[in-house]
Amino acid sequence: TCTGTIKNVVVNANAGSFVKGNSSVGGIAGQLQPSATGGELTFENCSSNIDVTAQQFYAGGIIGALKVGASVSDCHSGASATISAFNNNANSAYIMYSRAGGIVGDGNAVKDNSANIFYCTSAATVQTYLSHGNQYQRAGGIIGSTFYTDVVGCYSTATVKANAKGYAQAGGIVGYVEVGAVTSNISKATIMTNTVVEGFSQSYNQSHVNGGIVGHAGHGNISPAAIIKNNLSMATQIIG
């Protein structure tokens, strides 16, 4: 089990700088996972303005993916950063879905040991794209998708774009919440689905949902249900 805090890391990138990979790509770290069974590992007071691209799955301005017992607090993703997750390969052998967030791409933990995002801010451009298939594309100003991951006290002025031939979900704070709490957040984001994403010319008109705080929340028989409360949306524009 790994326990500790990583803090005060700053990535102040020159124009044109980028980080690129296939899965779990972040401006500072790809994946934060104390251990398979738990522990507590925290990123604190870190910031990045570098462009991040995941060519398959998870892209985050700070961390690509959060796992069991991992936390990110008081971190910031700058306005000059573009965070992109896409799958544009029709012959890909992988599941065709992508998650992108201004701070974290995807949060996936367990009921008794959640992942957490506290008091983070994002002004980045966040975008997902899928040109084929029917899998879900999820983009959020703070995090793309959550499963037993709590998002508390965050602030987003991000520009959030999700486009897919199948399903696109975009939110000013979270693109999709399956299980977890989204509380006391503020969004002044611009949220767009069914829009042309940078680098891709085609826009689709399929099953797209968006929201000032959360794009889409919860399904199935998982307990406890998603908790979304005490948030404030002052989204400048919602297009879908």
mmCIF file of N, CA and C in Angstrom, residues 31-163:
data_model
loop_
_atom_site.group_PDB
_atom_site.id
_atom_site.type_symbol
_atom_site.label_atom_id
_atom_site.label_comp_id
_atom_site.label_asym_id
_atom_site.label_seq_id
_atom_site.Cartn_x
_atom_site.Cartn_y
_atom_site.Cartn_z
ATOM 1 N N GLN A 31 -1.827 8.053 -13.970
ATOM 2 C CA GLN A 31 -2.791 7.375 -13.107
ATOM 3 C C GLN A 31 -2.350 7.486 -11.658
ATOM 4 N N LEU A 32 -3.316 7.752 -10.780
ATOM 5 C CA LEU A 32 -3.046 7.838 -9.348
ATOM 6 C C LEU A 32 -3.750 6.674 -8.671
ATOM 7 N N GLN A 33 -2.976 5.694 -8.227
ATOM 8 C CA GLN A 33 -3.533 4.489 -7.619
ATOM 9 C C GLN A 33 -2.618 4.030 -6.483
ATOM 10 N N PRO A 34 -3.006 4.281 -5.225
ATOM 11 C CA PRO A 34 -2.175 3.874 -4.097
ATOM 12 C C PRO A 34 -1.837 2.388 -4.114
ATOM 13 N N SER A 35 -2.833 1.525 -4.349
ATOM 14 C CA SER A 35 -2.637 0.088 -4.497
ATOM 15 C C SER A 35 -3.946 -0.493 -4.987
ATOM 16 N N ALA A 36 -3.932 -1.771 -5.317
ATOM 17 C CA ALA A 36 -5.148 -2.411 -5.804
ATOM 18 C C ALA A 36 -6.218 -2.475 -4.727
ATOM 19 N N THR A 37 -5.805 -2.448 -3.447
ATOM 20 C CA THR A 37 -6.764 -2.601 -2.359
ATOM 21 C C THR A 37 -6.979 -1.339 -1.542
ATOM 22 N N GLY A 38 -6.186 -0.289 -1.799
ATOM 23 C CA GLY A 38 -6.425 0.933 -1.063
ATOM 24 C C GLY A 38 -5.156 1.680 -0.714
ATOM 25 N N GLY A 39 -5.181 2.382 0.426
ATOM 26 C CA GLY A 39 -4.130 3.316 0.761
ATOM 27 C C GLY A 39 -4.652 4.721 0.529
ATOM 28 N N GLU A 40 -3.832 5.716 0.808
ATOM 29 C CA GLU A 40 -4.226 7.097 0.583
ATOM 30 C C GLU A 40 -3.077 7.837 -0.081
ATOM 31 N N LEU A 41 -3.327 8.315 -1.265
ATOM 32 C CA LEU A 41 -2.323 9.048 -2.023
ATOM 33 C C LEU A 41 -2.976 10.301 -2.580
ATOM 34 N N THR A 42 -2.356 11.460 -2.356
ATOM 35 C CA THR A 42 -2.972 12.740 -2.691
ATOM 36 C C THR A 42 -2.056 13.592 -3.550
ATOM 37 N N PHE A 43 -2.636 14.211 -4.564
ATOM 38 C CA PHE A 43 -2.004 15.311 -5.293
ATOM 39 C C PHE A 43 -2.572 16.601 -4.725
ATOM 40 N N GLU A 44 -1.704 17.525 -4.336
ATOM 41 C CA GLU A 44 -2.167 18.739 -3.667
ATOM 42 C C GLU A 44 -1.446 19.971 -4.219
ATOM 43 N N ASN A 45 -2.243 21.006 -4.508
ATOM 44 C CA ASN A 45 -1.706 22.299 -4.925
ATOM 45 C C ASN A 45 -0.768 22.183 -6.135
ATOM 46 N N CYS A 46 -1.237 21.457 -7.142
ATOM 47 C CA CYS A 46 -0.477 21.293 -8.390
ATOM 48 C C CYS A 46 -1.196 22.015 -9.521
ATOM 49 N N SER A 47 -0.460 22.390 -10.548
ATOM 50 C CA SER A 47 -1.077 23.081 -11.685
ATOM 51 C C SER A 47 -0.366 22.723 -12.969
ATOM 52 N N SER A 48 -1.117 22.834 -14.073
ATOM 53 C CA SER A 48 -0.560 22.538 -15.387
ATOM 54 C C SER A 48 -1.303 23.324 -16.460
ATOM 55 N N ASN A 49 -0.559 23.744 -17.476
ATOM 56 C CA ASN A 49 -1.188 24.384 -18.632
ATOM 57 C C ASN A 49 -0.806 23.684 -19.932
ATOM 58 N N ILE A 50 -0.312 22.445 -19.847
ATOM 59 C CA ILE A 50 0.140 21.735 -21.032
ATOM 60 C C ILE A 50 -1.029 21.022 -21.717
ATOM 61 N N ASP A 51 -0.985 20.921 -23.050
ATOM 62 C CA ASP A 51 -1.990 20.173 -23.801
ATOM 63 C C ASP A 51 -1.821 18.677 -23.535
ATOM 64 N N VAL A 52 -2.956 17.978 -23.394
ATOM 65 C CA VAL A 52 -2.953 16.543 -23.097
ATOM 66 C C VAL A 52 -3.855 15.828 -24.095
ATOM 67 N N THR A 53 -3.357 14.734 -24.687
ATOM 68 C CA THR A 53 -4.159 13.960 -25.628
ATOM 69 C C THR A 53 -4.060 12.478 -25.310
ATOM 70 N N ALA A 54 -5.224 11.818 -25.128
ATOM 71 C CA ALA A 54 -5.306 10.366 -25.014
ATOM 72 C C ALA A 54 -5.961 9.841 -26.285
ATOM 73 N N GLN A 55 -5.278 8.951 -26.968
ATOM 74 C CA GLN A 55 -5.779 8.457 -28.247
ATOM 75 C C GLN A 55 -6.709 7.259 -28.100
ATOM 76 N N GLN A 56 -6.993 6.854 -26.869
ATOM 77 C CA GLN A 56 -7.959 5.786 -26.635
ATOM 78 C C GLN A 56 -8.949 6.147 -25.527
ATOM 79 N N PHE A 57 -8.449 6.368 -24.294
ATOM 80 C CA PHE A 57 -9.366 6.369 -23.162
ATOM 81 C C PHE A 57 -9.395 7.660 -22.355
ATOM 82 N N TYR A 58 -8.498 7.849 -21.367
ATOM 83 C CA TYR A 58 -8.657 8.878 -20.352
ATOM 84 C C TYR A 58 -7.610 9.985 -20.471
ATOM 85 N N ALA A 59 -8.091 11.227 -20.504
ATOM 86 C CA ALA A 59 -7.200 12.388 -20.529
ATOM 87 C C ALA A 59 -7.630 13.371 -19.451
ATOM 88 N N GLY A 60 -6.657 13.843 -18.638
ATOM 89 C CA GLY A 60 -6.956 14.822 -17.603
ATOM 90 C C GLY A 60 -5.906 15.913 -17.551
ATOM 91 N N GLY A 61 -6.325 17.111 -17.216
ATOM 92 C CA GLY A 61 -5.391 18.225 -17.158
ATOM 93 C C GLY A 61 -4.299 18.021 -16.120
ATOM 94 N N ILE A 62 -4.630 17.323 -15.026
ATOM 95 C CA ILE A 62 -3.653 17.005 -13.977
ATOM 96 C C ILE A 62 -3.360 15.506 -13.953
ATOM 97 N N ILE A 63 -4.409 14.673 -13.830
ATOM 98 C CA ILE A 63 -4.276 13.223 -13.727
ATOM 99 C C ILE A 63 -5.181 12.558 -14.777
ATOM 100 N N GLY A 64 -4.681 11.543 -15.444
ATOM 101 C CA GLY A 64 -5.510 10.826 -16.408
ATOM 102 C C GLY A 64 -6.622 10.028 -15.750
ATOM 103 N N ALA A 65 -6.273 9.256 -14.693
ATOM 104 C CA ALA A 65 -7.259 8.404 -14.027
ATOM 105 C C ALA A 65 -6.993 8.333 -12.532
ATOM 106 N N LEU A 66 -8.066 8.408 -11.740
ATOM 107 C CA LEU A 66 -8.012 8.238 -10.284
ATOM 108 C C LEU A 66 -8.575 6.873 -9.924
ATOM 109 N N LYS A 67 -7.896 6.193 -8.994
ATOM 110 C CA LYS A 67 -8.344 4.874 -8.559
ATOM 111 C C LYS A 67 -8.633 4.881 -7.057
ATOM 112 N N VAL A 68 -8.792 3.688 -6.496
ATOM 113 C CA VAL A 68 -9.172 3.499 -5.091
ATOM 114 C C VAL A 68 -8.263 4.284 -4.152
ATOM 115 N N GLY A 69 -8.863 5.119 -3.298
ATOM 116 C CA GLY A 69 -8.123 5.824 -2.267
ATOM 117 C C GLY A 69 -7.306 7.012 -2.726
ATOM 118 N N ALA A 70 -7.430 7.412 -3.969
ATOM 119 C CA ALA A 70 -6.646 8.535 -4.501
ATOM 120 C C ALA A 70 -7.445 9.826 -4.426
ATOM 121 N N SER A 71 -6.732 10.948 -4.180
ATOM 122 C CA SER A 71 -7.378 12.251 -4.084
ATOM 123 C C SER A 71 -6.563 13.307 -4.808
ATOM 124 N N VAL A 72 -7.277 14.300 -5.323
ATOM 125 C CA VAL A 72 -6.657 15.486 -5.913
ATOM 126 C C VAL A 72 -7.299 16.690 -5.243
ATOM 127 N N SER A 73 -6.484 17.596 -4.697
ATOM 128 C CA SER A 73 -7.055 18.760 -4.035
ATOM 129 C C SER A 73 -6.284 20.021 -4.391
ATOM 130 N N ASP A 74 -7.041 21.121 -4.513
ATOM 131 C CA ASP A 74 -6.467 22.449 -4.737
ATOM 132 C C ASP A 74 -5.544 22.486 -5.948
ATOM 133 N N CYS A 75 -5.934 21.791 -7.014
ATOM 134 C CA CYS A 75 -5.153 21.778 -8.246
ATOM 135 C C CYS A 75 -5.844 22.600 -9.326
ATOM 136 N N HIS A 76 -5.067 23.025 -10.330
ATOM 137 C CA HIS A 76 -5.586 23.936 -11.352
ATOM 138 C C HIS A 76 -5.084 23.548 -12.731
ATOM 139 N N SER A 77 -5.985 23.615 -13.703
ATOM 140 C CA SER A 77 -5.653 23.415 -15.115
ATOM 141 C C SER A 77 -5.918 24.720 -15.858
ATOM 142 N N GLY A 78 -4.886 25.236 -16.537
ATOM 143 C CA GLY A 78 -4.934 26.576 -17.089
ATOM 144 C C GLY A 78 -5.711 26.732 -18.381
ATOM 145 N N ALA A 79 -6.045 27.988 -18.698
ATOM 146 C CA ALA A 79 -6.876 28.302 -19.863
ATOM 147 C C ALA A 79 -6.192 27.989 -21.181
ATOM 148 N N SER A 80 -4.876 27.947 -21.204
ATOM 149 C CA SER A 80 -4.169 27.667 -22.457
ATOM 150 C C SER A 80 -4.098 26.178 -22.773
ATOM 151 N N ALA A 81 -4.545 25.324 -21.852
ATOM 152 C CA ALA A 81 -4.475 23.871 -22.051
ATOM 153 C C ALA A 81 -5.693 23.354 -22.811
ATOM 154 N N THR A 82 -5.452 22.405 -23.709
ATOM 155 C CA THR A 82 -6.521 21.659 -24.371
ATOM 156 C C THR A 82 -6.376 20.193 -23.994
ATOM 157 N N ILE A 83 -7.433 19.632 -23.409
ATOM 158 C CA ILE A 83 -7.429 18.259 -22.924
ATOM 159 C C ILE A 83 -8.330 17.431 -23.847
ATOM 160 N N SER A 84 -7.755 16.468 -24.565
ATOM 161 C CA SER A 84 -8.491 15.753 -25.608
ATOM 162 C C SER A 84 -8.414 14.245 -25.399
ATOM 163 N N ALA A 85 -9.547 13.574 -25.551
ATOM 164 C CA ALA A 85 -9.588 12.113 -25.569
ATOM 165 C C ALA A 85 -10.441 11.696 -26.759
ATOM 166 N N PHE A 86 -9.906 10.817 -27.592
ATOM 167 C CA PHE A 86 -10.658 10.442 -28.786
ATOM 168 C C PHE A 86 -10.254 9.059 -29.268
ATOM 169 N N ASN A 87 -11.131 8.475 -30.055
ATOM 170 C CA ASN A 87 -10.833 7.229 -30.747
ATOM 171 C C ASN A 87 -11.361 7.388 -32.162
ATOM 172 N N ASN A 88 -10.457 7.575 -33.083
ATOM 173 C CA ASN A 88 -10.834 7.837 -34.470
ATOM 174 C C ASN A 88 -10.421 6.698 -35.387
ATOM 175 N N ASN A 89 -10.141 5.533 -34.774
ATOM 176 C CA ASN A 89 -9.662 4.391 -35.539
ATOM 177 C C ASN A 89 -10.755 3.342 -35.645
ATOM 178 N N ALA A 90 -11.380 3.233 -36.796
ATOM 179 C CA ALA A 90 -12.493 2.309 -36.990
ATOM 180 C C ALA A 90 -12.059 0.856 -36.866
ATOM 181 N N ASN A 91 -10.754 0.584 -36.938
ATOM 182 C CA ASN A 91 -10.257 -0.784 -36.854
ATOM 183 C C ASN A 91 -9.702 -1.112 -35.468
ATOM 184 N N SER A 92 -9.939 -0.222 -34.506
ATOM 185 C CA SER A 92 -9.404 -0.424 -33.167
ATOM 186 C C SER A 92 -9.961 -1.693 -32.541
ATOM 187 N N ALA A 93 -9.068 -2.446 -31.874
ATOM 188 C CA ALA A 93 -9.498 -3.657 -31.172
ATOM 189 C C ALA A 93 -9.992 -3.345 -29.770
ATOM 190 N N TYR A 94 -9.859 -2.091 -29.348
ATOM 191 C CA TYR A 94 -10.240 -1.705 -27.998
ATOM 192 C C TYR A 94 -11.691 -1.237 -27.957
ATOM 193 N N ILE A 95 -12.242 -1.251 -26.742
ATOM 194 C CA ILE A 95 -13.565 -0.670 -26.539
ATOM 195 C C ILE A 95 -13.502 0.798 -26.914
ATOM 196 N N MET A 96 -14.504 1.254 -27.629
ATOM 197 C CA MET A 96 -14.429 2.585 -28.208
ATOM 198 C C MET A 96 -15.133 3.614 -27.327
ATOM 199 N N TYR A 97 -14.460 4.058 -26.267
ATOM 200 C CA TYR A 97 -15.008 5.124 -25.448
ATOM 201 C C TYR A 97 -13.865 6.011 -24.982
ATOM 202 N N SER A 98 -14.209 7.245 -24.634
ATOM 203 C CA SER A 98 -13.198 8.193 -24.176
ATOM 204 C C SER A 98 -13.778 9.051 -23.055
ATOM 205 N N ARG A 99 -12.898 9.474 -22.116
ATOM 206 C CA ARG A 99 -13.268 10.349 -21.023
ATOM 207 C C ARG A 99 -12.226 11.458 -20.936
ATOM 208 N N ALA A 100 -12.673 12.682 -20.783
ATOM 209 C CA ALA A 100 -11.738 13.808 -20.647
ATOM 210 C C ALA A 100 -12.255 14.776 -19.602
ATOM 211 N N GLY A 101 -11.325 15.308 -18.782
ATOM 212 C CA GLY A 101 -11.700 16.283 -17.766
ATOM 213 C C GLY A 101 -10.612 17.318 -17.570
ATOM 214 N N GLY A 102 -11.011 18.503 -17.147
ATOM 215 C CA GLY A 102 -10.045 19.573 -16.936
ATOM 216 C C GLY A 102 -9.017 19.236 -15.868
ATOM 217 N N ILE A 103 -9.421 18.456 -14.860
ATOM 218 C CA ILE A 103 -8.511 18.021 -13.801
ATOM 219 C C ILE A 103 -8.195 16.534 -13.934
ATOM 220 N N VAL A 104 -9.235 15.689 -14.025
ATOM 221 C CA VAL A 104 -9.086 14.233 -14.098
ATOM 222 C C VAL A 104 -9.945 13.691 -15.241
ATOM 223 N N GLY A 105 -9.415 12.712 -15.964
ATOM 224 C CA GLY A 105 -10.197 12.113 -17.036
ATOM 225 C C GLY A 105 -11.297 11.203 -16.524
ATOM 226 N N ASP A 106 -10.936 10.268 -15.626
ATOM 227 C CA ASP A 106 -11.888 9.272 -15.143
ATOM 228 C C ASP A 106 -11.580 8.918 -13.698
ATOM 229 N N GLY A 107 -12.631 8.774 -12.883
ATOM 230 C CA GLY A 107 -12.487 8.333 -11.501
ATOM 231 C C GLY A 107 -13.215 7.026 -11.305
ATOM 232 N N ASN A 108 -12.495 5.993 -10.860
ATOM 233 C CA ASN A 108 -13.086 4.656 -10.719
ATOM 234 C C ASN A 108 -12.576 4.032 -9.429
ATOM 235 N N ALA A 109 -13.436 3.955 -8.415
ATOM 236 C CA ALA A 109 -13.030 3.435 -7.108
ATOM 237 C C ALA A 109 -14.065 2.418 -6.629
ATOM 238 N N VAL A 110 -14.148 2.220 -5.317
ATOM 239 C CA VAL A 110 -15.077 1.246 -4.742
ATOM 240 C C VAL A 110 -15.875 1.901 -3.618
ATOM 241 N N LYS A 111 -16.945 1.232 -3.205
ATOM 242 C CA LYS A 111 -17.900 1.806 -2.259
ATOM 243 C C LYS A 111 -17.250 2.243 -0.955
ATOM 244 N N ASP A 112 -16.372 1.451 -0.401
ATOM 245 C CA ASP A 112 -15.800 1.737 0.914
ATOM 246 C C ASP A 112 -14.468 2.483 0.863
ATOM 247 N N ASN A 113 -14.029 2.840 -0.319
ATOM 248 C CA ASN A 113 -12.757 3.571 -0.453
ATOM 249 C C ASN A 113 -12.795 4.393 -1.735
ATOM 250 N N SER A 114 -13.482 5.515 -1.680
ATOM 251 C CA SER A 114 -13.734 6.320 -2.868
ATOM 252 C C SER A 114 -12.489 7.092 -3.304
ATOM 253 N N ALA A 115 -12.527 7.587 -4.509
ATOM 254 C CA ALA A 115 -11.576 8.590 -4.978
ATOM 255 C C ALA A 115 -12.209 9.963 -4.782
ATOM 256 N N ASN A 116 -11.376 11.014 -4.716
ATOM 257 C CA ASN A 116 -11.913 12.332 -4.373
ATOM 258 C C ASN A 116 -11.220 13.442 -5.158
ATOM 259 N N ILE A 117 -12.015 14.467 -5.469
ATOM 260 C CA ILE A 117 -11.489 15.708 -6.049
ATOM 261 C C ILE A 117 -12.048 16.859 -5.231
ATOM 262 N N PHE A 118 -11.155 17.613 -4.582
ATOM 263 C CA PHE A 118 -11.565 18.689 -3.688
ATOM 264 C C PHE A 118 -10.983 20.027 -4.148
ATOM 265 N N TYR A 119 -11.827 21.039 -4.254
ATOM 266 C CA TYR A 119 -11.419 22.442 -4.377
ATOM 267 C C TYR A 119 -10.451 22.691 -5.536
ATOM 268 N N CYS A 120 -10.725 22.061 -6.655
ATOM 269 C CA CYS A 120 -9.901 22.263 -7.850
ATOM 270 C C CYS A 120 -10.582 23.244 -8.801
ATOM 271 N N THR A 121 -9.791 23.833 -9.688
ATOM 272 C CA THR A 121 -10.316 24.777 -10.670
ATOM 273 C C THR A 121 -9.783 24.423 -12.053
ATOM 274 N N SER A 122 -10.603 24.694 -13.044
ATOM 275 C CA SER A 122 -10.196 24.436 -14.424
ATOM 276 C C SER A 122 -10.734 25.504 -15.355
ATOM 277 N N ALA A 123 -9.845 25.987 -16.227
ATOM 278 C CA ALA A 123 -10.234 26.924 -17.286
ATOM 279 C C ALA A 123 -9.891 26.355 -18.657
ATOM 280 N N ALA A 124 -9.551 25.073 -18.704
ATOM 281 C CA ALA A 124 -9.066 24.438 -19.934
ATOM 282 C C ALA A 124 -10.186 24.231 -20.953
ATOM 283 N N THR A 125 -9.793 23.932 -22.176
ATOM 284 C CA THR A 125 -10.716 23.390 -23.176
ATOM 285 C C THR A 125 -10.652 21.874 -23.079
ATOM 286 N N VAL A 126 -11.814 21.243 -22.900
ATOM 287 C CA VAL A 126 -11.896 19.797 -22.707
ATOM 288 C C VAL A 126 -12.751 19.218 -23.817
ATOM 289 N N GLN A 127 -12.259 18.152 -24.484
ATOM 290 C CA GLN A 127 -13.018 17.640 -25.622
ATOM 291 C C GLN A 127 -12.847 16.132 -25.800
ATOM 292 N N THR A 128 -13.935 15.482 -26.203
ATOM 293 C CA THR A 128 -13.898 14.073 -26.578
ATOM 294 C C THR A 128 -14.527 13.925 -27.965
ATOM 295 N N TYR A 129 -14.114 12.847 -28.649
ATOM 296 C CA TYR A 129 -14.605 12.627 -30.001
ATOM 297 C C TYR A 129 -14.557 11.146 -30.339
ATOM 298 N N LEU A 130 -15.601 10.654 -30.994
ATOM 299 C CA LEU A 130 -15.626 9.291 -31.517
ATOM 300 C C LEU A 130 -16.316 9.308 -32.874
ATOM 301 N N SER A 131 -15.620 8.787 -33.875
ATOM 302 C CA SER A 131 -16.145 8.875 -35.235
ATOM 303 C C SER A 131 -16.921 7.631 -35.653
ATOM 304 N N HIS A 132 -16.978 6.603 -34.796
ATOM 305 C CA HIS A 132 -17.588 5.343 -35.194
ATOM 306 C C HIS A 132 -18.094 4.625 -33.951
ATOM 307 N N GLY A 133 -18.916 3.598 -34.143
ATOM 308 C CA GLY A 133 -19.426 2.835 -33.012
ATOM 309 C C GLY A 133 -20.445 3.622 -32.205
ATOM 310 N N ASN A 134 -20.885 3.019 -31.079
ATOM 311 C CA ASN A 134 -21.950 3.619 -30.287
ATOM 312 C C ASN A 134 -21.579 3.784 -28.810
ATOM 313 N N GLN A 135 -20.298 3.777 -28.491
ATOM 314 C CA GLN A 135 -19.895 3.924 -27.102
ATOM 315 C C GLN A 135 -20.013 5.380 -26.637
ATOM 316 N N TYR A 136 -19.968 5.573 -25.330
ATOM 317 C CA TYR A 136 -20.203 6.874 -24.728
ATOM 318 C C TYR A 136 -18.932 7.719 -24.688
ATOM 319 N N GLN A 137 -19.077 8.974 -25.071
ATOM 320 C CA GLN A 137 -18.009 9.959 -24.957
ATOM 321 C C GLN A 137 -18.400 10.934 -23.847
ATOM 322 N N ARG A 138 -17.523 11.108 -22.856
ATOM 323 C CA ARG A 138 -17.873 11.897 -21.682
ATOM 324 C C ARG A 138 -16.809 12.947 -21.403
ATOM 325 N N ALA A 139 -17.245 14.191 -21.255
ATOM 326 C CA ALA A 139 -16.324 15.300 -21.013
ATOM 327 C C ALA A 139 -16.879 16.175 -19.901
ATOM 328 N N GLY A 140 -15.994 16.600 -18.983
ATOM 329 C CA GLY A 140 -16.405 17.477 -17.896
ATOM 330 C C GLY A 140 -15.361 18.533 -17.616
ATOM 331 N N GLY A 141 -15.819 19.698 -17.149
ATOM 332 C CA GLY A 141 -14.895 20.776 -16.834
ATOM 333 C C GLY A 141 -13.885 20.381 -15.775
ATOM 334 N N ILE A 142 -14.292 19.502 -14.827
ATOM 335 C CA ILE A 142 -13.396 18.994 -13.783
ATOM 336 C C ILE A 142 -13.023 17.536 -14.053
ATOM 337 N N ILE A 143 -14.007 16.666 -14.274
ATOM 338 C CA ILE A 143 -13.752 15.248 -14.535
ATOM 339 C C ILE A 143 -14.744 14.715 -15.559
ATOM 340 N N GLY A 144 -14.278 13.783 -16.390
ATOM 341 C CA GLY A 144 -15.133 13.254 -17.448
ATOM 342 C C GLY A 144 -16.210 12.309 -16.950
ATOM 343 N N SER A 145 -15.824 11.360 -16.063
ATOM 344 C CA SER A 145 -16.760 10.333 -15.622
ATOM 345 C C SER A 145 -16.382 9.877 -14.215
ATOM 346 N N THR A 146 -17.396 9.555 -13.378
ATOM 347 C CA THR A 146 -17.113 9.139 -12.001
ATOM 348 C C THR A 146 -17.837 7.845 -11.641
ATOM 349 N N PHE A 147 -17.139 7.009 -10.861
ATOM 350 C CA PHE A 147 -17.703 5.809 -10.256
ATOM 351 C C PHE A 147 -17.115 5.718 -8.855
ATOM 352 N N TYR A 148 -17.956 5.917 -7.832
ATOM 353 C CA TYR A 148 -17.493 6.038 -6.447
ATOM 354 C C TYR A 148 -16.364 7.071 -6.338
ATOM 355 N N THR A 149 -16.616 8.205 -6.940
ATOM 356 C CA THR A 149 -15.675 9.333 -6.912
ATOM 357 C C THR A 149 -16.447 10.592 -6.556
ATOM 358 N N ASP A 150 -15.999 11.309 -5.514
ATOM 359 C CA ASP A 150 -16.676 12.515 -5.059
ATOM 360 C C ASP A 150 -15.980 13.760 -5.613
ATOM 361 N N VAL A 151 -16.776 14.745 -5.998
ATOM 362 C CA VAL A 151 -16.270 16.016 -6.524
ATOM 363 C C VAL A 151 -16.879 17.128 -5.684
ATOM 364 N N VAL A 152 -16.046 17.848 -4.935
ATOM 365 C CA VAL A 152 -16.547 18.781 -3.922
ATOM 366 C C VAL A 152 -15.815 20.123 -4.018
ATOM 367 N N GLY A 153 -16.579 21.202 -4.054
ATOM 368 C CA GLY A 153 -16.022 22.545 -3.933
ATOM 369 C C GLY A 153 -15.161 22.995 -5.093
ATOM 370 N N CYS A 154 -15.433 22.494 -6.273
ATOM 371 C CA CYS A 154 -14.618 22.844 -7.449
ATOM 372 C C CYS A 154 -15.252 23.988 -8.243
ATOM 373 N N TYR A 155 -14.447 24.597 -9.106
ATOM 374 C CA TYR A 155 -14.876 25.755 -9.886
ATOM 375 C C TYR A 155 -14.387 25.586 -11.320
ATOM 376 N N SER A 156 -15.299 25.697 -12.269
ATOM 377 C CA SER A 156 -14.968 25.473 -13.680
ATOM 378 C C SER A 156 -15.411 26.640 -14.550
ATOM 379 N N THR A 157 -14.465 27.153 -15.323
ATOM 380 C CA THR A 157 -14.781 28.078 -16.414
ATOM 381 C C THR A 157 -14.362 27.445 -17.741
ATOM 382 N N ALA A 158 -14.291 26.135 -17.752
ATOM 383 C CA ALA A 158 -13.801 25.387 -18.917
ATOM 384 C C ALA A 158 -14.752 25.514 -20.106
ATOM 385 N N THR A 159 -14.209 25.250 -21.276
ATOM 386 C CA THR A 159 -15.015 25.021 -22.475
ATOM 387 C C THR A 159 -15.053 23.521 -22.705
ATOM 388 N N VAL A 160 -16.249 22.925 -22.667
ATOM 389 C CA VAL A 160 -16.396 21.472 -22.677
ATOM 390 C C VAL A 160 -17.133 21.052 -23.941
ATOM 391 N N LYS A 161 -16.511 20.138 -24.708
ATOM 392 C CA LYS A 161 -17.092 19.689 -25.968
ATOM 393 C C LYS A 161 -17.105 18.161 -26.010
ATOM 394 N N ALA A 162 -18.255 17.593 -26.381
ATOM 395 C CA ALA A 162 -18.340 16.148 -26.587
ATOM 396 C C ALA A 162 -19.082 15.885 -27.883
ATOM 397 N N ASN A 163 -18.503 15.041 -28.722
ATOM 398 C CA ASN A 163 -19.128 14.726 -30.002
ATOM 399 C C ASN A 163 -18.929 13.246 -30.293
#
